[in-house]
Short mmCIF file of C-alpha atoms in Angstrom, two decimals:
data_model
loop_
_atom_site.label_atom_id
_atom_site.label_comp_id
_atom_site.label_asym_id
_atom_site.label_seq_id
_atom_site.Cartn_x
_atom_site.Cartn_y
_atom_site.Cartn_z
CA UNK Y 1 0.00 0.00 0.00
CA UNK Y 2 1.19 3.31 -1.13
CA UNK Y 3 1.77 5.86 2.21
CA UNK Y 4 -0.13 9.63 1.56
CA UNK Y 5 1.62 10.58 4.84
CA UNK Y 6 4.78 9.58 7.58
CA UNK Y 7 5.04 11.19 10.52
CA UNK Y 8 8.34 11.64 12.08
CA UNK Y 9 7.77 9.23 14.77
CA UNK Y 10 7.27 6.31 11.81
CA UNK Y 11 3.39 6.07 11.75
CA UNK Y 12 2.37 5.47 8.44
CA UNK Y 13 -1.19 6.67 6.99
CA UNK Y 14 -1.94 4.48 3.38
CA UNK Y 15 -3.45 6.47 0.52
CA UNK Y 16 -6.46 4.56 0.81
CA UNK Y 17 -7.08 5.11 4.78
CA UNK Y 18 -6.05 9.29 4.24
CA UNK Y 19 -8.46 9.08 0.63
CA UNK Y 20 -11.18 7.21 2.56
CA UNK Y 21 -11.48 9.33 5.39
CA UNK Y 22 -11.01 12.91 3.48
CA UNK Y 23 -14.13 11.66 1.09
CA UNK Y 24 -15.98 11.16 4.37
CA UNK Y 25 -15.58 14.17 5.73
CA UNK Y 26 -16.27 15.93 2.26
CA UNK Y 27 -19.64 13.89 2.08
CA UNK Y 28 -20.43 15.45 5.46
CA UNK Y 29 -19.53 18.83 5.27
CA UNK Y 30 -22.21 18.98 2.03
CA UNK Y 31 -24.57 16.74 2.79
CA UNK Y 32 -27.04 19.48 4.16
CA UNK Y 33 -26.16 21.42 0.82
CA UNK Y 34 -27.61 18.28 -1.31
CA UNK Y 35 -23.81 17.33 -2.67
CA UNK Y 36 -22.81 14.50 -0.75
CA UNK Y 37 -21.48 11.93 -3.32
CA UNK Y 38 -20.25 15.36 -5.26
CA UNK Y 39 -18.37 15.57 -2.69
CA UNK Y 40 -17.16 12.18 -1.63
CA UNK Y 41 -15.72 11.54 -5.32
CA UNK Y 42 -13.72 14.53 -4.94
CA UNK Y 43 -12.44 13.95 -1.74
CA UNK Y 44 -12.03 10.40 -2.73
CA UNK Y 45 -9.66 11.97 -5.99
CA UNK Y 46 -7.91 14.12 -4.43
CA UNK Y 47 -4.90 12.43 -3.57
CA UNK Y 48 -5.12 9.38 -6.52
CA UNK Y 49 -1.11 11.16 -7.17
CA UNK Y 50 0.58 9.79 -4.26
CA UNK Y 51 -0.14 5.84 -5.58
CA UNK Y 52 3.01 5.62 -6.80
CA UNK Y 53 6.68 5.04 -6.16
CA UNK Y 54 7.92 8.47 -6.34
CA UNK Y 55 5.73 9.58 -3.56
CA UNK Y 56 6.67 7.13 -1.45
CA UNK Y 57 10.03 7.47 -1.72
CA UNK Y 58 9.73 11.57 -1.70
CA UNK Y 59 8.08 10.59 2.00
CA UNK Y 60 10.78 8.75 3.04
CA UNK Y 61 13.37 11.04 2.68
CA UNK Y 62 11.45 13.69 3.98
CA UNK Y 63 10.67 12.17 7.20
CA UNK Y 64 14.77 10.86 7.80
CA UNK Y 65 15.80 14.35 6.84
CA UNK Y 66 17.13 13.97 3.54
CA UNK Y 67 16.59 16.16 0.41
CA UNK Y 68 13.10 16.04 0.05
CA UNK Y 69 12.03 19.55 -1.81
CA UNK Y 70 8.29 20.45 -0.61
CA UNK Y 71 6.24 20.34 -3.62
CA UNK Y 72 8.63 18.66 -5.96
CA UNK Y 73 6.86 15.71 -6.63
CA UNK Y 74 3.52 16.16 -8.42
CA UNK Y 75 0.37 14.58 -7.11
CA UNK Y 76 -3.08 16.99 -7.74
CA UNK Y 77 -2.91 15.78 -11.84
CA UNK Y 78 -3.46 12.85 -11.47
CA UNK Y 79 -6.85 13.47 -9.87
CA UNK Y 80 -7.95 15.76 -12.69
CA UNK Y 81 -6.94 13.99 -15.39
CA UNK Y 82 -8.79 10.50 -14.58
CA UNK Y 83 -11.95 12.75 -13.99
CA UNK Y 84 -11.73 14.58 -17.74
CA UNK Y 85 -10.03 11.29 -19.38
CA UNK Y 86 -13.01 9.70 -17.96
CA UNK Y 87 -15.88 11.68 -18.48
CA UNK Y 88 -15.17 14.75 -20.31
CA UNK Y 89 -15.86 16.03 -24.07
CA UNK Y 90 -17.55 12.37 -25.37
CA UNK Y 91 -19.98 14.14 -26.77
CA UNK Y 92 -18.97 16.38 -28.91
CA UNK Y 93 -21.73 18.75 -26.99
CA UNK Y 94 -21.90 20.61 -23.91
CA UNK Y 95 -23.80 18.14 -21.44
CA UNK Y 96 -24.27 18.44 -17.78
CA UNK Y 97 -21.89 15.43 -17.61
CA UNK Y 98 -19.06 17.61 -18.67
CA UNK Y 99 -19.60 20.62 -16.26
CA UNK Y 100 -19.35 18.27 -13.62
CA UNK Y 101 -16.18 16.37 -14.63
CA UNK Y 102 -14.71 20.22 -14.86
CA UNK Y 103 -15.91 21.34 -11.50
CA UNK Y 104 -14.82 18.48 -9.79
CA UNK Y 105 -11.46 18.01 -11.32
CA UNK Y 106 -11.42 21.79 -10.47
CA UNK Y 107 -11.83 21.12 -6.33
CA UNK Y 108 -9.58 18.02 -6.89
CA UNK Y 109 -6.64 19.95 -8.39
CA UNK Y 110 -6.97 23.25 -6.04
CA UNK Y 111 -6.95 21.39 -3.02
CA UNK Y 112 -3.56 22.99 -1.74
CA UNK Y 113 -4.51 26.36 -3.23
CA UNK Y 114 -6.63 27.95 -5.72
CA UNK Y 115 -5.70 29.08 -8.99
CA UNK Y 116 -7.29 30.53 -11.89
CA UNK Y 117 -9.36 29.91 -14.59
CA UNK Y 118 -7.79 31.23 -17.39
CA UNK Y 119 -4.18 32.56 -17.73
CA UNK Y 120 -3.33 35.91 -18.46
CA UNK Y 121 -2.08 34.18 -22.34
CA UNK Y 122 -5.01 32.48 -22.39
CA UNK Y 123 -3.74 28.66 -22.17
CA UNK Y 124 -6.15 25.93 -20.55
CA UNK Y 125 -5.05 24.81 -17.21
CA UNK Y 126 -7.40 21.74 -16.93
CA UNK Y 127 -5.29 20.55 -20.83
CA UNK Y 128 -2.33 21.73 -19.09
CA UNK Y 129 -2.94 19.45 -16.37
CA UNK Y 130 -4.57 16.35 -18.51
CA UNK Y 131 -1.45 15.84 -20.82
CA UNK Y 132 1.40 16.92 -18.22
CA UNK Y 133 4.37 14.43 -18.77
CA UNK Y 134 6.89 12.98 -16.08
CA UNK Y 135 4.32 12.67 -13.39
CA UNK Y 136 3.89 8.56 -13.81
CA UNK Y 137 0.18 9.24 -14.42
CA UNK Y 138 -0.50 5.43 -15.63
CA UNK Y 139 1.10 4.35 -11.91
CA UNK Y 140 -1.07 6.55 -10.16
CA UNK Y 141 -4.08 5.46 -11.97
CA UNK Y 142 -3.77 1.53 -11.84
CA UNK Y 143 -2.74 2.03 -8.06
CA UNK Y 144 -5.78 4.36 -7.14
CA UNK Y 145 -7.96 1.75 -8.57
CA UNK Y 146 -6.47 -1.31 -7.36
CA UNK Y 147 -5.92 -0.25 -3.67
CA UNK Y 148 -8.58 2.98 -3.32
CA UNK Y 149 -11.33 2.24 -5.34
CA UNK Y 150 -12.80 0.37 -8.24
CA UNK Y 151 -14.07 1.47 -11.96
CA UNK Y 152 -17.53 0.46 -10.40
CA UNK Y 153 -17.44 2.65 -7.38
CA UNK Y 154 -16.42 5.55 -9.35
CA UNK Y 155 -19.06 5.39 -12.13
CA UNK Y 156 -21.76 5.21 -9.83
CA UNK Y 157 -20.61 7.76 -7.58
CA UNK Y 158 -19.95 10.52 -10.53
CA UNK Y 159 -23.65 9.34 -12.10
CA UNK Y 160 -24.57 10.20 -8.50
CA UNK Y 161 -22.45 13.50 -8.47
CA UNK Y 162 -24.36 14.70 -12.26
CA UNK Y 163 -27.92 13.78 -10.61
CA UNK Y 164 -26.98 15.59 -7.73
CA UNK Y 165 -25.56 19.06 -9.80
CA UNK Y 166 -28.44 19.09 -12.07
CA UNK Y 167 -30.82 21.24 -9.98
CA UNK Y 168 -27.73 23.65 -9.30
CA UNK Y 169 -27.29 23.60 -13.33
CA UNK Y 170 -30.38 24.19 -14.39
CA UNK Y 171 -30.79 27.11 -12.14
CA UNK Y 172 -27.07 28.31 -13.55
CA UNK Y 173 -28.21 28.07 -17.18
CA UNK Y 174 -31.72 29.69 -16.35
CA UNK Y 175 -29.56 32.40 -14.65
CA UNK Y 176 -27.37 32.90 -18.20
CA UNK Y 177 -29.91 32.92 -20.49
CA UNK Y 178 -32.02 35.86 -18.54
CA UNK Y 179 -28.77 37.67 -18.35
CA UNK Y 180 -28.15 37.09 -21.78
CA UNK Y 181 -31.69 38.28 -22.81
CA UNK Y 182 -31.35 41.37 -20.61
CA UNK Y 183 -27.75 42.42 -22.07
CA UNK Y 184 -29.33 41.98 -25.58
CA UNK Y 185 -32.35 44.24 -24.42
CA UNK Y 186 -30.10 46.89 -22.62
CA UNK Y 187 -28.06 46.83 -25.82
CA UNK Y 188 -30.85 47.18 -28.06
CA UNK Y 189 -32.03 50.38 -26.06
CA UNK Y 190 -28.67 52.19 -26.69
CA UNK Y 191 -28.72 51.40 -30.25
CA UNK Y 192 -32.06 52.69 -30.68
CA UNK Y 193 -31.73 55.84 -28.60
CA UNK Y 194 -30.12 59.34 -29.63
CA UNK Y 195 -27.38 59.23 -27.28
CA UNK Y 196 -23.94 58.82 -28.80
CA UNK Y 197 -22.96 55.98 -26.78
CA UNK Y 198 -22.18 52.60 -28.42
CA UNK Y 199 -20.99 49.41 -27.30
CA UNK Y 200 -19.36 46.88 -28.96
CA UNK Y 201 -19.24 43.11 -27.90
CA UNK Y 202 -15.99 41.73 -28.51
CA UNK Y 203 -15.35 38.17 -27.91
CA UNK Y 204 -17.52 35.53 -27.44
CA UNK Y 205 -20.00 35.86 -24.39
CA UNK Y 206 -20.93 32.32 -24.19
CA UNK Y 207 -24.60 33.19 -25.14
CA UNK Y 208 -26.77 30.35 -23.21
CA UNK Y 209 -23.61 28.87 -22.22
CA UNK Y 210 -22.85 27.60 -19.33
CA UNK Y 211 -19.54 29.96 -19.14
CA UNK Y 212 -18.07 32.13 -21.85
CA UNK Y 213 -14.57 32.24 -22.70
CA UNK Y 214 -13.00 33.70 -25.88
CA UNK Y 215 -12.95 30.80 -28.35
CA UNK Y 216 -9.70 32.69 -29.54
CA UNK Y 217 -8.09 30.78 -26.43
CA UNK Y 218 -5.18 28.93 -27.43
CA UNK Y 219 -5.98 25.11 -27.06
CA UNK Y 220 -5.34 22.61 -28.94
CA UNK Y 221 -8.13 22.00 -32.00
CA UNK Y 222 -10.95 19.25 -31.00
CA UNK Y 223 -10.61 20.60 -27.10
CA UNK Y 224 -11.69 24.55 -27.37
CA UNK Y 225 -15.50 22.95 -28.34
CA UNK Y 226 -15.44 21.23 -24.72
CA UNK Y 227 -13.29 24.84 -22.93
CA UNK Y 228 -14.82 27.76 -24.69
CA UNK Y 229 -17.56 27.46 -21.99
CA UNK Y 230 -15.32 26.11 -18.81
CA UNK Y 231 -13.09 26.88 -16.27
CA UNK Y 232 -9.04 26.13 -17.30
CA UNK Y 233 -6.34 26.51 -14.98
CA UNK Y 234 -2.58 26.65 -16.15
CA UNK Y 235 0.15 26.26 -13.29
CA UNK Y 236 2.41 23.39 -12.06
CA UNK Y 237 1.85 21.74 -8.45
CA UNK Y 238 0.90 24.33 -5.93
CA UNK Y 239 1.97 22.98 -2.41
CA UNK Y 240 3.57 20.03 -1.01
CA UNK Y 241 4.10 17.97 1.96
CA UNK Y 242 7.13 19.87 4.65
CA UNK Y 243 10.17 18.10 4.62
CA UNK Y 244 10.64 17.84 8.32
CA UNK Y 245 7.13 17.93 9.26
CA UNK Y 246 5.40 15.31 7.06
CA UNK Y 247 1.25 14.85 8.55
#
């Protein structure tokens, strides 16, 4: 079993017990909120990085004072990619499915700080983070599912997590469109009136999207369909475990 954390006395927490017991607190904490197996898959992701040899061994010279470099070993992709590998973009439309693949690979791969959406250049964070070489992905993966959980588990709990979004989503897209109707009628008004005031809509607003980004962002072709209307993030790890303080 692959350790998630070793204190400096020797105790030894497993991925599974640390993944296990974060999910259940997730579940928990937004349960009264309606978003409890939301929330357990995520908490349940989060970690899905540390299932591999690197980790371990980035623990264990941590903990006997070696060279360990907080942060230096990636383990928040790993997460985010088996959620959008998974169950993002299959498609070929925007689908309820997708929005919640994106928001929950979104708490999975914040979950030592958040970052944001969009770069200032415009790149996609959540491609960024789904194609990221050197981080032993296919490990992670094959570990988190033989020793965390199953295909099974996960495929009913993310069915689970899109039943349990789709009030919240529906609202969301109600919420767009009336916006979008009311932009469209404020704009109309200034066109039609004698004041010398014009406005010009640049970009694309996403018009009864669920979110608008510029479809000018550059990502690769076949992925801006599935990101002109979602969050991205662009960024390497952010955080780590301390070096002489590993919990």
């Amino acid at each position: 079993m692959y350790p998630a954390h070793i204190r400096e006395n020797g105790e030894r927490q497993t991925v599974q017990e640390h993944c296990r017991n974060t999910a259940a607190l997730a579940a928990a904490a937004l349960r009264p909120l309606g978003l409890e197996e939301s929330a357990y898959l995520a908490g349940l992701l989060h970690d899905a990085g540390k299932n591999k040899q690197e980790y371990a061994q980035y623990l264990s010279e941590a903990v006997s004072g070696g060279n360990a470099v907080r942060g230096s070993v990636n383990h928040t992709f790993a997460g985010v990619r088996l959620l959008l590998d998974r169950w993002h973009g299959g498609c070929g439309t925007v689908s309820y499915s997708d929005v919640t693949a994106e928001l929950l690979a979104f708490a999975v791969g914040s979950h030592h700080g958040l970052f944001d959406c969009i770069d200032p250049q415009q790149h996609s964070g959540f491609f960024h983070r789904q194609t990221k070489e050197g981080i032993f992905y296919d490990e992670s993966r094959q570990g988190f599912l033989a020793q965390v959980a199953d295909e099974e588990e996960l495929e009913r709990l993310f069915h689970s997590a899109v039943r349990e979004m789709t009030p919240m989503l529906d609202r969301l897209a109600a919420l767009s469109t009336q916006a979008d109707d009311n932009e469209a009628d404020r704009e109309t008004a200034f066109y039609i009136s004698d004041a010398p005031v014009r406005r010009d809509r640049g970009g694309s607003h996403g018009h009864r999207r669920f979110y608008g980004w510029d479809r000018t962002a550059r990502v690769p072709r076949g992925y801006a369909s599935n990101l002109d209307r979602t969050a991205g993030v662009y960024g390497e790890e952010a955080g780590g475990i301390p070096a002489k303080n590993v919990h």
